[in-house]
Amino acid sequence: MTQATLGAPLRSAKILLTCGTGGVGKTTTAAVLGLAAAQLGRRVLVLTIDPARRLAQALGLPAAPTDAPQRIWSAAKKSEGGACDMLMLDAKRTFDRVIERYAPDAATAQSILNSPLYQQLSSAITGSQEYMAMEQLYEIVAADQYDLVILDTPPSSHAIDFFRAPARLIHALSDSMLKLFVGPTLRAGRFGAQLLQKGANTVLKLFGRVTGADMLQEVSQLLLSSVGLFGGFGDRAKAVQQMLRDRNTGIVLVTVPHNDLIADAIAFARAAKREKMRVVGTVINRIAPDMGEPNAAHAAPPPALAAHLHHLWAATLATRAQQTGRVEQLRKALGARVPITFVDDSAEALHSIEALLRIAEHFQ
Amino acid sequence: MPAFAPAPLCFVTGKGGTGKTTLTATLATYLARKKRRVAVIEFERADLPPLLDGADNPQHINLTPREAFAEYAIERLGSAALYRTVFDNRFVHYFLDATPGLNDLACLGKLWKLHTSGDFDHCLVDLPATGHGLSVLRVPRLITDTIHFGPLHEHGQRMLAMLRDAAQTSVYAVATPEELPITEAELIADTVAGALQMRFGGFFVNRVLADPLPQPHATAYAAWATKTTASDPYRRTADYAQQRYARQQELLRTLGTRKAPMWRIPDIAAVDPEDLLDATLAAWTAEVQP
């Protein structure tokens, strides 16, 4: 069952973000949205992080992330103009690039990138992927080569992390308390000397007793190198926020009809409202298909098999009814104006452009 | 199904959304009902759903970095008052949060104390999902490599010894029979046995479908299906169920070719969230005690 209702945003939005918990088919949905908009004649870029291997293969994407977008579909007639490109983000590489861009000079950038703690920082801080994805999105939108950019947001255990994560990262990197305390001394280049050589400060002595002096040295080195980045991060974050609140930006919420995931989606919809962002559509993936009513027009199976088949059929029907019931709760939370599009749980895996194009038709 | 004989200290991780937390709670409850003293430990997370109410259940412990660090610091300083005066303020908290690995190390330290306290036969740790989960296990090595002497170095060494003790500690991966979760489970197995030099305990695969057409139905169906059309609701249902099942089985075979044990937990028909643990426990118990 499919209700064709995503047409308006596909025709007019400039940025779409697919949001949802990990493992609900977000990347596939982003690709389908991209194909659907391209078929409507738009030039589209889909930005994604780590797509499933088989999906990547089906789309003809290279095995490793690259800096150049890959054309996955274009209109047969040039005059129709529509095309869909896909770009796979390398989160670690993007993080490195941000450091390079905002560092005051090449030596500082190298000193951060070489820190043994940096590696851990870039992978362990929740939100770094989300933040980096936004960075990339901002740059691509600024370059203005596409009519529509679709960002497949990074996988997270809760859809709502998408909103919290960048703020957390900014906080961790640019807390004003840190600037207040160590900023001036850092800039004067005296921080390391004061901290480690004089050692007169009781607080720091106590720190040493707890963590060891080496630790302080490594951390202060990383902080010392990072302090020049704070201004750049903060300004950029505000610009990104504005871009996300623009009326041509919309969220497509992606989920599957499981109980806890629907609850998650409802929480996400509320958070989006608080953040002044607009949900322009919801895609419910993997809903049990409607098999139709058994009828006398078809050959009757032998009795033992008939009973078993009827049991299977009834179970599928019951699952579907339960799933659509849950989706109704989501519809109430979102309001009637937000279209909900269903994608059947297809027995065939969506591992070809043709299969994705078939779904794209329903999206228009 | 392989026998389930868990290590005293078990770490559980896997892709988000695969039922990791419910599974950890299920295993803990299963062991507790066998009269083992069990702790189920949440790592840096405070939103565990109320899975663990009721009698003869495991003890539920939530590790938070701030409390774990406070405990460690108070021990080092020998004074809670000193800790409160000097460390318990926004600047120091900021510094600690900004130091990669320190929070994780503090939590591992607290875990070490629970594990060696003698109060529990099993500590089951519900780690964060794959990426962060593996980075937690990487932290002791990071610390000992970065800091070459002093209290934190020794602390890191102790954690490293705890993690690498194959007689005491195992890591388990949770997946569902879908492409990405299975790929992540394989990554966990490889990283644990490789770079982390720890013991990999095995795979748990949740939501495994039953064969929709067991014999004699399969043979009868194959004969009948040719006599009807592809649009027959019964045939559509059976084909859909068979293909879903086949897709899962193919993914399970990729895990099956590995040496590590694999436990499958059958798909549980939709239940209310409050009944999920009971239903999973019943399914798990039926699998390991046929």
XYZ file of C-alpha atoms in Angstrom, chain A:
364
model
C 0.000 0.000 0.000
C 1.433 3.355 -0.938
C -0.047 6.825 -0.689
C 1.666 9.198 -3.105
C 2.091 12.289 -0.996
C 5.737 13.292 -0.826
C 5.392 15.040 -4.184
C 5.406 18.639 -2.912
C 8.689 18.523 -0.964
C 10.320 16.484 -3.734
C 9.445 19.271 -6.191
C 10.283 22.324 -4.098
C 12.536 21.579 -1.096
C 16.198 22.547 -1.299
C 17.376 20.391 1.591
C 15.843 17.171 2.883
C 17.193 15.276 5.873
C 16.281 11.649 6.379
C 16.176 11.065 10.125
C 15.505 7.956 12.163
C 16.953 5.243 14.348
C 19.739 3.100 12.876
C 18.664 0.104 10.816
C 15.277 1.344 9.576
C 16.317 1.734 5.938
C 17.270 5.396 6.106
C 19.987 5.217 3.455
C 17.749 3.289 1.060
C 15.003 5.851 1.631
C 17.432 8.720 0.975
C 18.448 7.071 -2.306
C 14.805 6.528 -3.277
C 13.931 10.174 -2.484
C 16.912 11.247 -4.587
C 15.812 9.112 -7.528
C 12.218 10.314 -7.224
C 13.239 14.003 -7.276
C 15.645 13.391 -10.179
C 12.814 11.784 -12.145
C 10.871 15.003 -11.600
C 13.674 16.805 -13.422
C 15.751 18.058 -10.493
C 19.508 17.871 -10.005
C 19.944 15.994 -6.725
C 22.815 15.055 -4.450
C 22.399 12.367 -1.780
C 24.948 12.552 1.046
C 25.388 9.393 3.065
C 27.667 7.750 5.621
C 28.622 4.076 5.423
C 25.829 2.578 3.298
C 25.261 -1.185 3.514
C 27.682 -3.004 1.240
C 25.050 -4.455 -1.048
C 23.166 -1.200 -1.409
C 26.442 0.568 -2.263
C 27.214 -2.085 -4.874
C 23.753 -1.831 -6.376
C 24.148 1.927 -6.715
C 27.577 1.526 -8.278
C 29.333 3.329 -5.442
C 33.051 2.736 -4.860
C 34.102 0.529 -1.923
C 35.768 3.380 -0.031
C 34.542 6.947 0.512
C 35.713 9.452 -2.096
C 35.650 13.227 -2.397
C 33.804 13.166 -5.735
C 30.054 12.518 -6.094
C 29.012 9.495 -8.125
C 26.252 9.712 -10.751
C 23.725 6.962 -10.011
C 20.913 7.971 -12.377
C 20.217 10.542 -15.061
C 17.284 11.213 -17.372
C 17.460 9.472 -20.739
C 16.796 12.795 -22.491
C 19.240 15.549 -21.584
C 16.464 18.128 -22.005
C 14.601 16.657 -19.033
C 17.624 17.559 -16.949
C 17.069 15.351 -13.906
C 20.049 13.577 -12.348
C 20.900 11.979 -9.039
C 24.417 11.937 -7.588
C 25.512 10.229 -4.418
C 28.436 11.107 -2.174
C 29.656 8.838 0.590
C 30.974 10.749 3.594
C 34.068 9.701 5.434
C 33.374 10.915 8.957
C 36.956 10.667 10.172
C 38.324 12.415 7.079
C 35.738 15.190 7.393
C 36.702 15.702 11.031
C 40.349 15.995 9.975
C 39.389 18.526 7.314
C 37.511 20.670 9.810
C 40.590 20.738 12.033
C 42.719 21.703 9.044
C 40.309 24.434 8.025
C 39.893 26.104 11.399
C 43.388 25.692 12.771
C 45.288 29.003 12.675
C 48.210 27.398 10.862
C 49.401 24.087 9.431
C 51.665 23.306 12.383
C 48.790 23.604 14.872
C 46.624 21.391 12.668
C 49.331 18.736 12.554
C 49.835 18.894 16.302
C 46.123 18.192 16.846
C 45.939 15.452 14.225
C 49.013 13.744 15.685
C 47.720 13.710 19.252
C 47.041 10.147 20.413
C 43.978 11.497 22.162
C 42.562 13.047 18.995
C 41.834 9.689 17.404
C 39.824 8.666 20.430
C 38.139 12.066 20.561
C 36.976 11.980 16.958
C 35.452 8.523 17.320
C 34.191 8.556 20.885
C 32.495 11.925 21.230
C 28.858 11.352 20.521
C 27.779 13.723 17.853
C 30.985 14.043 15.898
C 29.462 12.237 12.910
C 26.301 14.310 13.056
C 28.307 17.476 13.334
C 30.574 16.532 10.471
C 27.629 15.574 8.276
C 26.173 19.058 8.822
C 29.522 20.626 8.007
C 29.607 18.812 4.684
C 25.977 19.658 3.974
C 26.620 23.340 4.613
C 29.558 23.407 2.206
C 27.687 21.641 -0.569
C 24.627 23.850 -0.233
C 26.879 26.928 -0.277
C 28.510 25.713 -3.511
C 25.000 25.776 -5.090
C 25.475 23.104 -7.761
C 22.329 21.125 -6.947
C 18.610 21.886 -6.817
C 18.161 19.521 -3.880
C 20.579 18.051 -1.364
C 19.429 15.058 0.678
C 21.369 14.287 3.838
C 21.123 10.757 5.141
C 21.790 11.517 8.833
C 24.240 9.221 10.647
C 22.896 6.142 12.386
C 22.073 6.613 16.060
C 20.329 4.540 18.687
C 17.654 7.220 19.072
C 16.455 9.450 16.262
C 16.437 12.385 18.660
C 20.236 12.224 19.081
C 20.406 14.068 15.798
C 19.319 17.270 17.532
C 21.310 16.807 20.698
C 24.569 15.679 19.187
C 25.943 18.793 17.482
C 25.173 20.908 20.533
C 27.002 18.416 22.712
C 30.026 18.521 20.463
C 30.071 22.308 20.333
C 29.773 22.339 24.105
C 32.644 19.919 24.495
C 34.867 21.917 22.173
C 33.996 25.472 22.968
C 32.635 25.738 26.494
C 32.944 29.309 27.582
C 34.228 28.239 30.993
C 37.259 26.737 29.368
C 37.925 29.841 27.355
C 37.502 31.942 30.475
C 39.888 29.872 32.514
C 42.591 28.840 30.147
C 41.982 30.850 26.995
C 44.168 33.875 27.769
C 46.984 31.807 29.231
C 46.764 29.360 26.354
C 47.017 32.103 23.829
C 49.945 33.611 25.650
C 51.596 30.213 25.386
C 52.200 30.072 29.108
C 49.653 27.398 29.927
C 51.954 24.431 29.515
C 54.762 26.129 31.406
C 52.560 27.176 34.299
C 50.820 23.885 34.497
C 53.678 21.507 34.251
C 56.929 23.173 35.198
C 56.093 25.467 38.051
C 53.695 23.009 39.554
C 53.102 25.460 42.369
C 49.364 25.348 42.090
C 47.789 23.096 44.696
C 44.887 22.230 42.469
C 47.161 20.983 39.772
C 49.256 19.037 42.238
C 46.114 17.269 43.332
C 45.235 16.643 39.730
C 48.630 15.045 39.309
C 47.959 12.744 42.238
C 44.781 11.536 40.609
C 45.698 11.345 36.968
C 49.493 11.583 36.702
C 51.467 14.405 35.118
C 51.702 12.782 31.677
C 47.970 12.891 31.301
C 47.920 16.594 32.010
C 50.604 17.191 29.454
C 48.776 15.318 26.703
C 45.447 16.936 27.459
C 46.831 20.429 27.793
C 48.647 19.927 24.506
C 45.428 18.967 22.765
C 43.486 21.814 24.364
C 46.285 24.238 23.620
C 46.188 23.287 19.976
C 42.383 23.283 19.820
C 41.707 26.664 21.354
C 42.083 28.479 18.033
C 39.219 26.406 16.604
C 36.535 27.600 18.965
C 35.558 30.771 17.139
C 35.167 28.999 13.804
C 33.069 26.192 15.235
C 30.682 28.547 16.994
C 30.036 30.800 13.985
C 29.563 27.867 11.675
C 27.150 26.180 14.065
C 24.879 29.237 13.979
C 24.914 29.334 10.169
C 24.118 25.614 10.011
C 21.236 26.072 12.432
C 19.791 28.836 10.269
C 20.071 26.643 7.196
C 18.207 23.831 8.974
C 15.382 26.167 10.010
C 14.945 27.561 6.522
C 11.476 27.072 5.034
C 12.991 25.175 2.090
C 14.511 22.629 4.464
C 12.495 19.624 5.566
C 12.880 16.448 7.554
C 11.685 13.119 6.242
C 11.222 10.884 9.244
C 11.995 7.240 8.470
C 10.923 4.375 10.689
C 9.639 0.825 10.763
C 6.388 -0.180 12.474
C 7.883 -1.639 15.694
C 6.446 -0.477 18.980
C 9.531 1.139 20.489
C 10.584 2.671 17.184
C 7.226 4.343 16.700
C 7.560 5.781 20.214
C 11.008 7.003 19.237
C 9.609 8.615 16.093
C 6.916 10.399 18.108
C 9.568 11.778 20.488
C 11.564 12.889 17.478
C 8.613 14.718 15.911
C 8.139 16.683 19.153
C 11.839 17.531 19.354
C 11.780 18.752 15.749
C 8.997 21.166 16.631
C 10.967 22.500 19.603
C 13.976 22.985 17.339
C 11.764 24.924 14.885
C 12.386 22.401 12.137
C 9.706 21.005 9.871
C 8.829 17.366 9.296
C 7.567 17.296 5.700
C 6.926 13.586 5.444
C 7.217 10.208 7.087
C 8.243 6.977 5.433
C 7.216 3.741 7.135
C 9.430 0.965 5.819
C 8.876 -2.785 6.019
C 5.190 -2.878 6.692
C 3.732 -6.369 6.255
C 2.156 -6.400 2.765
C -1.569 -6.550 2.152
C -2.021 -9.996 0.584
C -5.680 -9.588 -0.365
C -8.690 -11.733 0.608
C -8.559 -15.432 -0.303
C -11.322 -16.205 -2.805
C -12.849 -19.025 -4.804
C -11.312 -17.836 -8.084
C -8.074 -19.590 -7.161
C -7.358 -23.320 -6.977
C -7.976 -24.684 -3.475
C -4.923 -26.228 -1.773
C -5.185 -29.773 -0.311
C -6.823 -29.656 3.157
C -3.756 -30.010 5.442
C -1.842 -27.413 3.449
C -4.922 -25.181 3.232
C -5.144 -24.968 7.021
C -1.463 -24.134 7.300
C -1.585 -21.501 4.544
C -4.637 -19.903 6.077
C -2.835 -19.687 9.390
C 0.154 -17.986 7.702
C -2.152 -15.611 5.833
C -4.093 -14.683 8.970
C -0.874 -14.098 10.907
C 0.425 -11.715 8.217
C -2.902 -9.881 8.221
C -2.825 -9.566 12.033
C 0.737 -8.236 11.923
C -0.247 -5.668 9.339
C -3.266 -4.544 11.363
C -1.131 -4.130 14.467
C 1.486 -2.183 12.512
C -0.983 0.219 10.907
C -2.519 0.737 14.362
C 0.847 1.916 15.668
C 1.321 4.190 12.679
C -2.001 5.853 13.548
C -0.474 6.944 16.876
C 2.361 8.536 14.938
C -0.119 10.229 12.601
C -1.875 11.781 15.599
C 1.419 13.097 16.963
C 2.499 14.541 13.627
C -0.814 16.075 12.639
C -2.843 15.214 9.569
C -0.916 17.544 7.259
C 2.272 15.466 7.351
C 1.999 12.759 4.686
C 2.805 9.181 5.645
C 4.147 6.918 2.916
C 4.214 3.165 3.364
C 6.798 0.891 1.794
C 5.870 -2.787 1.895
C 8.285 -5.221 3.404
C 9.224 -6.690 0.070
C 10.451 -10.238 -0.079
C 12.902 -9.159 -2.769
C 15.872 -7.267 -1.346
C 16.177 -3.678 -2.553
C 19.525 -4.204 -4.124
C 19.134 -2.803 -7.600
C 18.511 0.615 -9.112
C 15.429 -0.842 -10.831
C 13.916 -1.947 -7.518
C 14.597 1.500 -6.010
C 13.093 3.255 -9.040
C 9.892 1.231 -8.658
C 9.498 2.570 -5.106
C 10.506 6.058 -6.242
C 7.465 6.133 -8.516
C 5.174 5.760 -5.492
C 6.979 8.594 -3.693
C 6.120 11.136 -6.380
